[in-house]
PDB file of C-alpha atoms in Angstrom:
ATOM      1  CA  MET A   1      13.823   3.063  14.243  1.00  0.00           C
ATOM      2  CA  GLN A   2      13.396   0.505  16.910  1.00  0.00           C
ATOM      3  CA  ALA A   3      10.808  -1.618  15.392  1.00  0.00           C
ATOM      4  CA  LEU A   4      13.170  -1.961  11.979  1.00  0.00           C
ATOM      5  CA  MET A   5      15.662  -3.922  14.758  1.00  0.00           C
ATOM      6  CA  ASP A   6      13.266  -6.349  15.819  1.00  0.00           C
ATOM      7  CA  VAL A   7      12.947  -7.222  11.557  1.00  0.00           C
ATOM      8  CA  ARG A   8      11.592 -10.973  11.384  1.00  0.00           C
ATOM      9  CA  CYS A   9      11.611 -11.262   7.463  1.00  0.00           C
ATOM     10  CA  LYS A  10      15.254 -10.750   6.410  1.00  0.00           C
ATOM     11  CA  ASN A  11      14.163 -11.792   2.900  1.00  0.00           C
ATOM     12  CA  LEU A  12      11.388 -10.520   0.131  1.00  0.00           C
ATOM     13  CA  VAL A  13       9.645 -11.879  -2.272  1.00  0.00           C
ATOM     14  CA  ASN A  14       9.983  -9.848  -5.315  1.00  0.00           C
ATOM     15  CA  PRO A  15       7.447 -10.851  -7.490  1.00  0.00           C
ATOM     16  CA  VAL A  16       5.138  -9.649  -5.249  1.00  0.00           C
ATOM     17  CA  CYS A  17       6.734  -6.165  -5.466  1.00  0.00           C
ATOM     18  CA  ASP A  18       7.290  -5.993  -9.211  1.00  0.00           C
ATOM     19  CA  TRP A  19       3.093  -6.641  -9.303  1.00  0.00           C
ATOM     20  CA  LEU A  20       2.259  -4.096  -6.721  1.00  0.00           C
ATOM     21  CA  GLY A  21       4.065  -1.753  -8.611  1.00  0.00           C
ATOM     22  CA  GLU A  22       1.917  -2.579 -11.873  1.00  0.00           C
ATOM     23  CA  ILE A  23      -1.084  -2.455 -10.449  1.00  0.00           C
ATOM     24  CA  TYR A  24      -0.646   0.909  -8.717  1.00  0.00           C
ATOM     25  CA  GLU A  25      -2.974   4.032  -9.497  1.00  0.00           C
ATOM     26  CA  PRO A  26      -0.727   7.310  -9.411  1.00  0.00           C
ATOM     27  CA  ALA A  27      -3.614   9.140  -9.866  1.00  0.00           C
ATOM     28  CA  SER A  28      -5.356   8.560  -6.239  1.00  0.00           C
ATOM     29  CA  ARG A  29      -2.016   6.754  -4.475  1.00  0.00           C
ATOM     30  CA  GLU A  30      -3.418   3.495  -4.139  1.00  0.00           C
ATOM     31  CA  PHE A  31      -2.779  -0.008  -5.043  1.00  0.00           C
ATOM     32  CA  VAL A  32      -6.184  -1.232  -6.979  1.00  0.00           C
ATOM     33  CA  ILE A  33      -6.333  -4.937  -7.068  1.00  0.00           C
ATOM     34  CA  PRO A  34      -8.842  -6.342  -9.138  1.00  0.00           C
ATOM     35  CA  GLY A  35     -12.049  -7.405  -7.950  1.00  0.00           C
ATOM     36  CA  ARG A  36     -10.722  -7.344  -4.535  1.00  0.00           C
ATOM     37  CA  GLY A  37     -10.065  -3.868  -3.220  1.00  0.00           C
ATOM     38  CA  ARG A  38      -7.529  -1.040  -2.696  1.00  0.00           C
ATOM     39  CA  LEU A  39      -4.760  -0.393  -0.381  1.00  0.00           C
ATOM     40  CA  PRO A  40      -3.309   3.125  -0.186  1.00  0.00           C
ATOM     41  CA  LEU A  41       0.124   4.645  -0.192  1.00  0.00           C
ATOM     42  CA  ASP A  42       0.229   7.115   2.382  1.00  0.00           C
ATOM     43  CA  GLU A  43       2.264   8.031   5.805  1.00  0.00           C
ATOM     44  CA  GLU A  44       0.015   5.685   7.629  1.00  0.00           C
ATOM     45  CA  SER A  45       0.022   2.764   6.107  1.00  0.00           C
ATOM     46  CA  VAL A  46       4.413   2.876   6.558  1.00  0.00           C
ATOM     47  CA  PHE A  47       4.224   3.394   9.872  1.00  0.00           C
ATOM     48  CA  CYS A  48       1.856   0.751  10.303  1.00  0.00           C
ATOM     49  CA  MET A  49       3.991  -1.604   8.571  1.00  0.00           C
ATOM     50  CA  LEU A  50       7.903  -0.070   9.310  1.00  0.00           C
ATOM     51  CA  GLY A  51       7.218   1.550  13.113  1.00  0.00           C
ATOM     52  CA  VAL A  52       9.426   4.376  11.676  1.00  0.00           C
ATOM     53  CA  PRO A  53       9.438   8.183  13.174  1.00  0.00           C
ATOM     54  CA  ARG A  54       6.305  10.232  12.212  1.00  0.00           C
ATOM     55  CA  GLY A  55       7.923  13.419  12.774  1.00  0.00           C
ATOM     56  CA  GLU A  56       7.301  17.107  11.622  1.00  0.00           C
ATOM     57  CA  ILE A  57      11.014  17.759   9.675  1.00  0.00           C
ATOM     58  CA  LYS A  58      11.417  16.783   6.406  1.00  0.00           C
ATOM     59  CA  VAL A  59      14.249  13.998   5.406  1.00  0.00           C
ATOM     60  CA  PRO A  60      16.699  16.138   3.674  1.00  0.00           C
ATOM     61  CA  TYR A  61      17.464  13.607   1.054  1.00  0.00           C
ATOM     62  CA  GLU A  62      18.625  16.280  -1.303  1.00  0.00           C
ATOM     63  CA  VAL A  63      22.457  16.801  -2.798  1.00  0.00           C
ATOM     64  CA  ASN A  64      25.216  19.370  -0.949  1.00  0.00           C
ATOM     65  CA  ASN A  65      28.052  18.966  -1.953  1.00  0.00           C
ATOM     66  CA  THR A  66      30.120  21.301   0.871  1.00  0.00           C
ATOM     67  CA  ILE A  67      28.432  18.624   3.194  1.00  0.00           C
ATOM     68  CA  GLU A  68      29.376  15.450   1.531  1.00  0.00           C
ATOM     69  CA  GLU A  69      33.101  16.554   1.064  1.00  0.00           C
ATOM     70  CA  THR A  70      33.217  17.037   4.720  1.00  0.00           C
ATOM     71  CA  LEU A  71      31.489  14.210   6.014  1.00  0.00           C
ATOM     72  CA  PHE A  72      33.144  11.481   3.157  1.00  0.00           C
ATOM     73  CA  ALA A  73      36.626  11.662   4.521  1.00  0.00           C
ATOM     74  CA  ARG A  74      35.194  10.564   8.155  1.00  0.00           C
ATOM     75  CA  LEU A  75      33.029   8.075   7.274  1.00  0.00           C
ATOM     76  CA  PHE A  76      35.426   6.161   4.504  1.00  0.00           C
ATOM     77  CA  PRO A  77      39.077   6.932   4.800  1.00  0.00           C
ATOM     78  CA  GLY A  78      41.374   6.638   2.591  1.00  0.00           C
ATOM     79  CA  MET A  79      38.864   6.515   0.153  1.00  0.00           C
ATOM     80  CA  THR A  80      37.818   8.767  -3.092  1.00  0.00           C
ATOM     81  CA  SER A  81      34.230   7.433  -4.636  1.00  0.00           C
ATOM     82  CA  MET A  82      31.642   6.329  -2.552  1.00  0.00           C
ATOM     83  CA  PRO A  83      31.887   2.106  -1.995  1.00  0.00           C
ATOM     84  CA  ASN A  84      29.110  -0.308  -3.075  1.00  0.00           C
ATOM     85  CA  THR A  85      26.536  -0.883  -0.117  1.00  0.00           C
ATOM     86  CA  THR A  86      27.734  -4.364   0.582  1.00  0.00           C
ATOM     87  CA  VAL A  87      31.278  -3.198   1.317  1.00  0.00           C
ATOM     88  CA  LEU A  88      29.070  -0.772   3.384  1.00  0.00           C
ATOM     89  CA  ALA A  89      27.292  -3.486   5.171  1.00  0.00           C
ATOM     90  CA  ASN A  90      30.782  -5.608   5.563  1.00  0.00           C
ATOM     91  CA  SER A  91      32.100  -2.284   7.374  1.00  0.00           C
ATOM     92  CA  LEU A  92      29.298  -1.882   9.413  1.00  0.00           C
ATOM     93  CA  GLU A  93      30.361  -5.904  10.522  1.00  0.00           C
ATOM     94  CA  GLY A  94      33.399  -5.072  11.347  1.00  0.00           C
ATOM     95  CA  MET A  95      33.017  -2.196  13.689  1.00  0.00           C
ATOM     96  CA  LYS A  96      33.618  -3.105  17.230  1.00  0.00           C
ATOM     97  CA  THR A  97      32.050   0.689  18.265  1.00  0.00           C
ATOM     98  CA  HIS A  98      28.916   2.243  18.145  1.00  0.00           C
ATOM     99  CA  GLY A  99      29.612   5.846  18.307  1.00  0.00           C
ATOM    100  CA  GLU A 100      28.462   8.691  16.143  1.00  0.00           C
ATOM    101  CA  VAL A 101      30.105   6.817  12.613  1.00  0.00           C
ATOM    102  CA  PHE A 102      28.882   3.865  13.698  1.00  0.00           C
ATOM    103  CA  LYS A 103      25.309   5.192  13.634  1.00  0.00           C
ATOM    104  CA  MET A 104      25.594   7.402  10.188  1.00  0.00           C
ATOM    105  CA  LYS A 105      27.234   4.252   8.140  1.00  0.00           C
ATOM    106  CA  LEU A 106      24.592   2.750   9.289  1.00  0.00           C
ATOM    107  CA  LEU A 107      21.500   4.911   8.948  1.00  0.00           C
ATOM    108  CA  MET A 108      23.208   5.550   5.158  1.00  0.00           C
ATOM    109  CA  TYR A 109      22.713   1.414   4.651  1.00  0.00           C
ATOM    110  CA  LEU A 110      19.287   1.670   5.700  1.00  0.00           C
ATOM    111  CA  ILE A 111      18.263   4.782   3.272  1.00  0.00           C
ATOM    112  CA  SER A 112      20.217   2.901   0.583  1.00  0.00           C
ATOM    113  CA  ALA A 113      18.987  -0.693   1.033  1.00  0.00           C
ATOM    114  CA  VAL A 114      15.764  -0.290   2.797  1.00  0.00           C
ATOM    115  CA  PHE A 115      14.151   2.859   2.688  1.00  0.00           C
ATOM    116  CA  ALA A 116      14.905   4.170  -0.377  1.00  0.00           C
ATOM    117  CA  PRO A 117      16.576   1.763  -2.602  1.00  0.00           C
ATOM    118  CA  THR A 118      17.530   3.031  -6.342  1.00  0.00           C
ATOM    119  CA  THR A 119      19.035   1.072  -9.158  1.00  0.00           C
ATOM    120  CA  SER A 120      22.292   2.128  -8.114  1.00  0.00           C
ATOM    121  CA  LEU A 121      24.760  -0.363  -6.270  1.00  0.00           C
ATOM    122  CA  ARG A 122      26.181   2.402  -4.361  1.00  0.00           C
ATOM    123  CA  PRO A 123      24.946   4.736  -1.186  1.00  0.00           C
ATOM    124  CA  SER A 124      22.989   7.576  -2.839  1.00  0.00           C
ATOM    125  CA  ASN A 125      25.250  11.074  -1.823  1.00  0.00           C
ATOM    126  CA  LYS A 126      22.416  12.361  -0.774  1.00  0.00           C
ATOM    127  CA  CYS A 127      22.543  10.715   2.483  1.00  0.00           C
ATOM    128  CA  PHE A 128      24.778  13.067   3.747  1.00  0.00           C
ATOM    129  CA  PRO A 129      22.178  16.491   4.885  1.00  0.00           C
ATOM    130  CA  ILE A 130      19.794  13.492   6.450  1.00  0.00           C
ATOM    131  CA  LEU A 131      23.634  11.685   8.711  1.00  0.00           C
ATOM    132  CA  ALA A 132      24.760  15.667   9.474  1.00  0.00           C
ATOM    133  CA  LYS A 133      21.371  16.035  11.169  1.00  0.00           C
ATOM    134  CA  LEU A 134      21.819  13.284  12.741  1.00  0.00           C
ATOM    135  CA  LYS A 135      20.586  14.318  16.938  1.00  0.00           C
ATOM    136  CA  GLU A 136      17.036  15.216  14.435  1.00  0.00           C
ATOM    137  CA  VAL A 137      16.596  11.600  12.726  1.00  0.00           C
ATOM    138  CA  LYS A 138      14.437  11.100  14.936  1.00  0.00           C
ATOM    139  CA  ASN A 139      12.132  13.845  14.745  1.00  0.00           C
ATOM    140  CA  MET A 140      12.106  13.818  10.863  1.00  0.00           C
ATOM    141  CA  ASN A 141       9.054  11.793   8.740  1.00  0.00           C
ATOM    142  CA  TRP A 142      10.193   8.958   7.611  1.00  0.00           C
ATOM    143  CA  CYS A 143       7.229   7.444   6.888  1.00  0.00           C
ATOM    144  CA  LYS A 144       6.068  10.255   4.347  1.00  0.00           C
ATOM    145  CA  PHE A 145       9.396  10.028   2.773  1.00  0.00           C
ATOM    146  CA  ILE A 146       9.420   6.450   2.044  1.00  0.00           C
ATOM    147  CA  ALA A 147       6.005   6.527   0.964  1.00  0.00           C
ATOM    148  CA  ASP A 148       6.916   9.608  -1.507  1.00  0.00           C
ATOM    149  CA  PHE A 149       9.983   7.576  -2.753  1.00  0.00           C
ATOM    150  CA  LEU A 150       7.452   4.766  -3.424  1.00  0.00           C
ATOM    151  CA  HIS A 151       5.210   7.089  -5.636  1.00  0.00           C
ATOM    152  CA  ASP A 152       7.253   8.905  -7.372  1.00  0.00           C
ATOM    153  CA  ALA A 153       9.046   5.576  -8.636  1.00  0.00           C
ATOM    154  CA  PHE A 154       6.143   3.873  -9.910  1.00  0.00           C
ATOM    155  CA  SER A 155       4.676   6.954 -11.069  1.00  0.00           C
ATOM    156  CA  ASN A 156       7.732   6.600 -13.843  1.00  0.00           C
ATOM    157  CA  LYS A 157       7.481   2.766 -13.918  1.00  0.00           C
ATOM    158  CA  MET A 158      10.274   2.674 -12.429  1.00  0.00           C
ATOM    159  CA  TYR A 159       9.387  -0.957  -9.985  1.00  0.00           C
ATOM    160  CA  GLN A 160      13.068  -1.761  -8.961  1.00  0.00           C
ATOM    161  CA  LYS A 161      13.125   1.138  -6.988  1.00  0.00           C
ATOM    162  CA  GLY A 162      11.481   2.289  -3.505  1.00  0.00           C
ATOM    163  CA  CYS A 163      11.421   0.129  -0.201  1.00  0.00           C
ATOM    164  CA  ARG A 164       9.912  -3.326  -1.207  1.00  0.00           C
ATOM    165  CA  LEU A 165       9.914  -4.503   2.143  1.00  0.00           C
ATOM    166  CA  HIS A 166       6.965  -2.254   3.058  1.00  0.00           C
ATOM    167  CA  LEU A 167       5.318  -3.279   0.015  1.00  0.00           C
ATOM    168  CA  MET A 168       4.894  -6.599   1.048  1.00  0.00           C
ATOM    169  CA  LEU A 169       4.378  -6.016   4.481  1.00  0.00           C
ATOM    170  CA  MET A 170       1.632  -3.814   3.443  1.00  0.00           C
ATOM    171  CA  TYR A 171       0.224  -6.379   0.757  1.00  0.00           C
ATOM    172  CA  VAL A 172       0.312  -9.958   3.569  1.00  0.00           C
ATOM    173  CA  ASP A 173      -1.015  -7.902   6.569  1.00  0.00           C
ATOM    174  CA  ARG A 174      -4.305  -6.786   4.862  1.00  0.00           C
ATOM    175  CA  LEU A 175      -5.202  -9.942   3.148  1.00  0.00           C
ATOM    176  CA  ASP A 176      -7.263 -11.971   5.036  1.00  0.00           C
ATOM    177  CA  LEU A 177      -5.578 -15.296   6.452  1.00  0.00           C
ATOM    178  CA  SER A 178      -8.591 -17.336   7.518  1.00  0.00           C
ATOM    179  CA  THR A 179      -7.595 -20.204   4.683  1.00  0.00           C
ATOM    180  CA  VAL A 180      -4.090 -19.590   4.871  1.00  0.00           C
ATOM    181  CA  ASP A 181      -2.255 -22.535   6.410  1.00  0.00           C
ATOM    182  CA  PHE A 182       0.503 -22.295   8.775  1.00  0.00           C
ATOM    183  CA  THR A 183       0.970 -25.216   9.687  1.00  0.00           C
ATOM    184  CA  GLY A 184       4.828 -26.676  10.217  1.00  0.00           C
ATOM    185  CA  ILE A 185       5.671 -22.711  10.591  1.00  0.00           C
ATOM    186  CA  GLY A 186       4.816 -21.786  13.798  1.00  0.00           C
ATOM    187  CA  GLY A 187       1.366 -20.734  13.215  1.00  0.00           C
ATOM    188  CA  PRO A 188      -0.086 -16.957  11.731  1.00  0.00           C
ATOM    189  CA  PRO A 189       1.907 -13.750  12.439  1.00  0.00           C
ATOM    190  CA  PRO A 190       0.881 -12.955  16.517  1.00  0.00           C
ATOM    191  CA  PRO A 191      -0.781  -9.391  17.263  1.00  0.00           C
ATOM    192  CA  HIS A 192       1.152  -6.529  16.283  1.00  0.00           C
ATOM    193  CA  LYS A 193       1.391  -3.278  16.133  1.00  0.00           C
ATOM    194  CA  PHE A 194       4.305  -3.260  13.572  1.00  0.00           C
ATOM    195  CA  ALA A 195       4.318  -5.447  10.773  1.00  0.00           C
ATOM    196  CA  VAL A 196       7.532  -5.768  10.507  1.00  0.00           C
ATOM    197  CA  SER A 197       8.354  -7.142  13.903  1.00  0.00           C
ATOM    198  CA  ALA A 198       5.374 -10.432  13.920  1.00  0.00           C
ATOM    199  CA  TRP A 199       5.816 -11.528   9.967  1.00  0.00           C
ATOM    200  CA  THR A 200       8.571 -14.124   9.388  1.00  0.00           C
ATOM    201  CA  TYR A 201       9.774 -14.744   5.995  1.00  0.00           C
ATOM    202  CA  ASP A 202       8.177 -18.270   6.254  1.00  0.00           C
ATOM    203  CA  ALA A 203       4.674 -17.006   7.023  1.00  0.00           C
ATOM    204  CA  VAL A 204       4.939 -14.564   4.036  1.00  0.00           C
ATOM    205  CA  LYS A 205       5.630 -17.188   1.555  1.00  0.00           C
ATOM    206  CA  ALA A 206       2.482 -19.635   3.127  1.00  0.00           C
ATOM    207  CA  VAL A 207       0.550 -16.351   2.364  1.00  0.00           C
ATOM    208  CA  LEU A 208       1.638 -15.937  -0.744  1.00  0.00           C
ATOM    209  CA  ALA A 209       1.684 -19.467  -2.105  1.00  0.00           C
ATOM    210  CA  ALA A 210      -2.222 -19.218  -0.976  1.00  0.00           C
ATOM    211  CA  ASP A 211      -2.962 -16.295  -3.059  1.00  0.00           C
ATOM    212  CA  LYS A 212      -1.036 -16.901  -6.254  1.00  0.00           C
ATOM    213  CA  ILE A 213      -3.019 -16.660  -9.298  1.00  0.00           C
ATOM    214  CA  THR A 214       0.229 -16.882 -11.625  1.00  0.00           C
ATOM    215  CA  ASP A 215       4.156 -16.828 -11.010  1.00  0.00           C
ATOM    216  CA  THR A 216       3.739 -12.523 -12.200  1.00  0.00           C
ATOM    217  CA  LYS A 217       0.219 -12.850 -10.710  1.00  0.00           C
ATOM    218  CA  TYR A 218      -1.373 -12.506  -7.018  1.00  0.00           C
ATOM    219  CA  GLY A 219      -4.740 -11.865  -5.393  1.00  0.00           C
ATOM    220  CA  LYS A 220      -6.444 -15.060  -4.550  1.00  0.00           C
ATOM    221  CA  LEU A 221      -7.233 -14.519  -1.779  1.00  0.00           C
ATOM    222  CA  GLN A 222      -9.688 -11.709   0.123  1.00  0.00           C
ATOM    223  CA  LEU A 223      -8.749  -8.809   1.630  1.00  0.00           C
ATOM    224  CA  MET A 224      -9.352  -7.905   5.075  1.00  0.00           C
ATOM    225  CA  ALA A 225     -13.276  -6.454   5.394  1.00  0.00           C
ATOM    226  CA  LYS A 226     -12.098  -2.628   6.135  1.00  0.00           C
ATOM    227  CA  HIS A 227      -9.755  -2.380   2.846  1.00  0.00           C
ATOM    228  CA  ALA A 228     -12.025  -4.401   0.290  1.00  0.00           C
ATOM    229  CA  ILE A 229     -14.453  -3.467  -1.894  1.00  0.00           C
ATOM    230  CA  ASP A 230     -16.673  -4.762  -3.604  1.00  0.00           C
ATOM    231  CA  TYR A 231     -17.936  -4.477  -7.014  1.00  0.00           C
ATOM    232  CA  SER A 232     -20.152  -6.713  -8.045  1.00  0.00           C
ATOM    233  CA  VAL A 233     -22.781  -4.681  -7.993  1.00  0.00           C
ATOM    234  CA  PHE A 234     -21.732  -2.550 -11.260  1.00  0.00           C
ATOM    235  CA  GLY A 235     -20.469  -6.470 -12.567  1.00  0.00           C
ATOM    236  CA  GLY A 236     -16.883  -5.771 -11.506  1.00  0.00           C
ATOM    237  CA  PRO A 237     -14.281  -3.292 -11.399  1.00  0.00           C
ATOM    238  CA  GLN A 238     -13.542  -2.709 -14.699  1.00  0.00           C
ATOM    239  CA  ASN A 239     -17.690  -2.248 -15.522  1.00  0.00           C
ATOM    240  CA  PHE A 240     -17.280   0.545 -12.666  1.00  0.00           C
ATOM    241  CA  GLY A 241     -14.076   2.411 -14.412  1.00  0.00           C
ATOM    242  CA  LYS A 242     -16.502   2.036 -17.440  1.00  0.00           C
ATOM    243  CA  TRP A 243     -19.579   3.430 -15.235  1.00  0.00           C
ATOM    244  CA  MET A 244     -17.929   6.489 -14.028  1.00  0.00           C
ATOM    245  CA  ASP A 245     -16.821   6.896 -17.236  1.00  0.00           C
ATOM    246  CA  VAL A 246     -20.287   7.287 -18.467  1.00  0.00           C
ATOM    247  CA  HIS A 247     -21.100   9.600 -15.280  1.00  0.00           C
ATOM    248  CA  SER A 248     -18.368  12.233 -14.799  1.00  0.00           C
ATOM    249  CA  ALA A 249     -18.308  15.242 -16.695  1.00  0.00           C
ATOM    250  CA  PRO A 250     -16.527  15.221 -19.381  1.00  0.00           C
ATOM    251  CA  SER A 251     -14.345  18.486 -18.046  1.00  0.00           C
ATOM    252  CA  CYS A 252     -13.663  16.355 -14.766  1.00  0.00           C
ATOM    253  CA  PRO A 253      -9.356  15.859 -14.128  1.00  0.00           C
ATOM    254  CA  VAL A 254      -8.458  12.186 -13.169  1.00  0.00           C
ATOM    255  CA  GLU A 255      -6.549  13.920  -9.898  1.00  0.00           C
ATOM    256  CA  ALA A 256     -10.017  15.556  -9.216  1.00  0.00           C
ATOM    257  CA  ARG A 257     -11.836  11.978 -10.253  1.00  0.00           C
ATOM    258  CA  ALA A 258      -9.751   9.760  -8.386  1.00  0.00           C
ATOM    259  CA  PRO A 259     -11.179  10.037  -5.084  1.00  0.00           C
ATOM    260  CA  VAL A 260     -14.931  10.864  -5.862  1.00  0.00           C
ATOM    261  CA  GLU A 261     -14.719   7.453  -7.535  1.00  0.00           C
ATOM    262  CA  HIS A 262     -12.871   5.492  -4.217  1.00  0.00           C
ATOM    263  CA  LEU A 263     -15.741   7.142  -2.168  1.00  0.00           C
ATOM    264  CA  ILE A 264     -18.337   6.069  -4.891  1.00  0.00           C
ATOM    265  CA  GLY A 265     -16.402   2.375  -4.374  1.00  0.00           C
ATOM    266  CA  GLN A 266     -16.623   2.208  -0.498  1.00  0.00           C
ATOM    267  CA  PHE A 267     -20.403   3.707  -0.815  1.00  0.00           C
ATOM    268  CA  ALA A 268     -21.131   1.102  -3.244  1.00  0.00           C
ATOM    269  CA  SER A 269     -19.574  -1.988  -1.599  1.00  0.00           C
ATOM    270  CA  GLY A 270     -21.543  -1.020   1.407  1.00  0.00           C
ATOM    271  CA  MET A 271     -25.057  -0.678   0.008  1.00  0.00           C
ATOM    272  CA  THR A 272     -24.006  -3.840  -1.658  1.00  0.00           C
ATOM    273  CA  SER A 273     -23.304  -5.340   1.697  1.00  0.00           C
ATOM    274  CA  LEU A 274     -26.642  -3.965   3.161  1.00  0.00           C
ATOM    275  CA  LEU A 275     -28.593  -5.233  -0.068  1.00  0.00           C
ATOM    276  CA  GLY A 276     -26.772  -8.874   0.828  1.00  0.00           C
ATOM    277  CA  LYS A 277     -27.923  -8.959   4.320  1.00  0.00           C
ATOM    278  CA  LEU A 278     -31.223  -7.732   2.921  1.00  0.00           C
ATOM    279  CA  VAL A 279     -31.916 -10.426   0.835  1.00  0.00           C
ATOM    280  CA  GLU A 280     -30.111 -13.156   3.492  1.00  0.00           C
ATOM    281  CA  GLY A 281     -33.368 -12.331   6.295  1.00  0.00           C
ATOM    282  CA  TRP A 282     -36.196 -11.782   3.841  1.00  0.00           C
ATOM    283  CA  THR A 283     -35.317 -15.124   1.946  1.00  0.00           C
ATOM    284  CA  SER A 284     -35.363 -17.077   5.033  1.00  0.00           C
ATOM    285  CA  LEU A 285     -38.810 -15.367   6.282  1.00  0.00           C
ATOM    286  CA  ASN A 286     -42.233 -17.583   5.678  1.00  0.00           C
ATOM    287  CA  GLY A 287     -44.517 -16.794   3.184  1.00  0.00           C
ATOM    288  CA  SER A 288     -46.670 -13.645   5.156  1.00  0.00           C
ATOM    289  CA  ASP A 289     -43.984 -12.413   6.794  1.00  0.00           C
ATOM    290  CA  SER A 290     -42.119 -12.009   3.003  1.00  0.00           C
ATOM    291  CA  ASP A 291     -45.298 -10.568   1.269  1.00  0.00           C
ATOM    292  CA  ALA A 292     -45.294  -8.192   4.271  1.00  0.00           C
ATOM    293  CA  VAL A 293     -42.006  -6.686   3.627  1.00  0.00           C
ATOM    294  CA  ALA A 294     -42.616  -6.932   0.218  1.00  0.00           C
ATOM    295  CA  ARG A 295     -45.697  -4.495   1.081  1.00  0.00           C
ATOM    296  CA  GLN A 296     -43.267  -2.179   2.671  1.00  0.00           C
ATOM    297  CA  PHE A 297     -40.884  -1.913  -0.493  1.00  0.00           C
ATOM    298  CA  THR A 298     -43.639  -1.383  -3.039  1.00  0.00           C
ATOM    299  CA  PRO A 299     -44.543   2.207  -2.547  1.00  0.00           C
ATOM    300  CA  PHE A 300     -40.628   2.920  -3.366  1.00  0.00           C
ATOM    301  CA  VAL A 301     -40.711   1.129  -6.972  1.00  0.00           C
ATOM    302  CA  ALA A 302     -43.831   0.927  -8.071  1.00  0.00           C
ATOM    303  CA  GLU A 303     -44.163   3.339 -10.762  1.00  0.00           C
ATOM    304  CA  ARG A 304     -41.088   5.346 -11.032  1.00  0.00           C
ATOM    305  CA  THR A 305     -39.107   3.433 -13.044  1.00  0.00           C
ATOM    306  CA  HIS A 306     -41.535   3.374 -15.941  1.00  0.00           C
ATOM    307  CA  ARG A 307     -39.972   7.669 -16.399  1.00  0.00           C
ATOM    308  CA  PRO A 308     -38.217   8.167 -19.745  1.00  0.00           C
ATOM    309  CA  THR A 309     -35.194   8.786 -19.213  1.00  0.00           C
ATOM    310  CA  GLY A 310     -32.004  10.450 -21.328  1.00  0.00           C
ATOM    311  CA  CYS A 311     -28.890   9.064 -23.111  1.00  0.00           C
ATOM    312  CA  ARG A 312     -26.939   8.551 -20.325  1.00  0.00           C
ATOM    313  CA  GLY A 313     -29.856   6.981 -17.774  1.00  0.00           C
ATOM    314  CA  ARG A 314     -31.277  10.045 -16.229  1.00  0.00           C
ATOM    315  CA  TYR A 315     -34.901  10.910 -15.500  1.00  0.00           C
ATOM    316  CA  ASP A 316     -36.227  12.774 -18.342  1.00  0.00           C
ATOM    317  CA  TYR A 317     -38.817  14.961 -16.370  1.00  0.00           C
ATOM    318  CA  ASN A 318     -39.981  17.562 -19.311  1.00  0.00           C
ATOM    319  CA  SER A 319     -41.204  14.228 -20.984  1.00  0.00           C
ATOM    320  CA  SER A 320     -45.163  14.541 -21.702  1.00  0.00           C
TER     321      SER A 320
END
């Protein structure tokens, strides 16, 4: 959890988080940025943003009344019900020792306010089984927990739940920043292992201001090359979806089609890039050299485009 102790951005830009929730595609577990590409919601992305432990133990976020009764009196003596998250934060600020009780309260606050916030104003009682295994926290898979919590929330269209800090950092950290003006705010984020320790609130605001299309919609900037998918050969993302509809087997379920669609999109994007470079180089040649290149391509395309095709665009080899 050390990276979170060095967090530089302590405020959220909620509109971009709302927008990301709306463009989330549960079947592929990706945020589909219109005309730009896709960003995965997985363990790796959470780790790169927050630097939280990625161990082998499942985070025991669940109700356990026995553990709750044992720990509640120790954490909140004199109280009969769970305090709200603000009271918990104030309690932490007032503590002068950093022993086990402090660590349990801090972890409860992180879970409730950062990792897995819900619509409730109070910490979830599902935190108690985690607190009971305080020494194992560093061996738990917090990356999977945070990603799965967001996935479940967005799949149920509950966009106010989940780790918004991850959403915001994940998006801005994967944009092409070459056209963003960072004058007066200390420049762009420095090279970093974890985004949470590099991005300031001012830097986030500058990027999102450049990326904003309307008050509730983003996507003006390009994604970094390794995350971008170029759908121009299909006429854009929507036409790519229609193309997949035509060519996919009717019996193919959405869950099975999603990874195929993603890979085909990446392949087509790569081919589009290669064709673009080919055209750029070809058109820079003089007349005789250009004709020589054309002759090299002719055997591959000549007389092959006249075969009859079926209703789905496939060659009909039985036609005479």
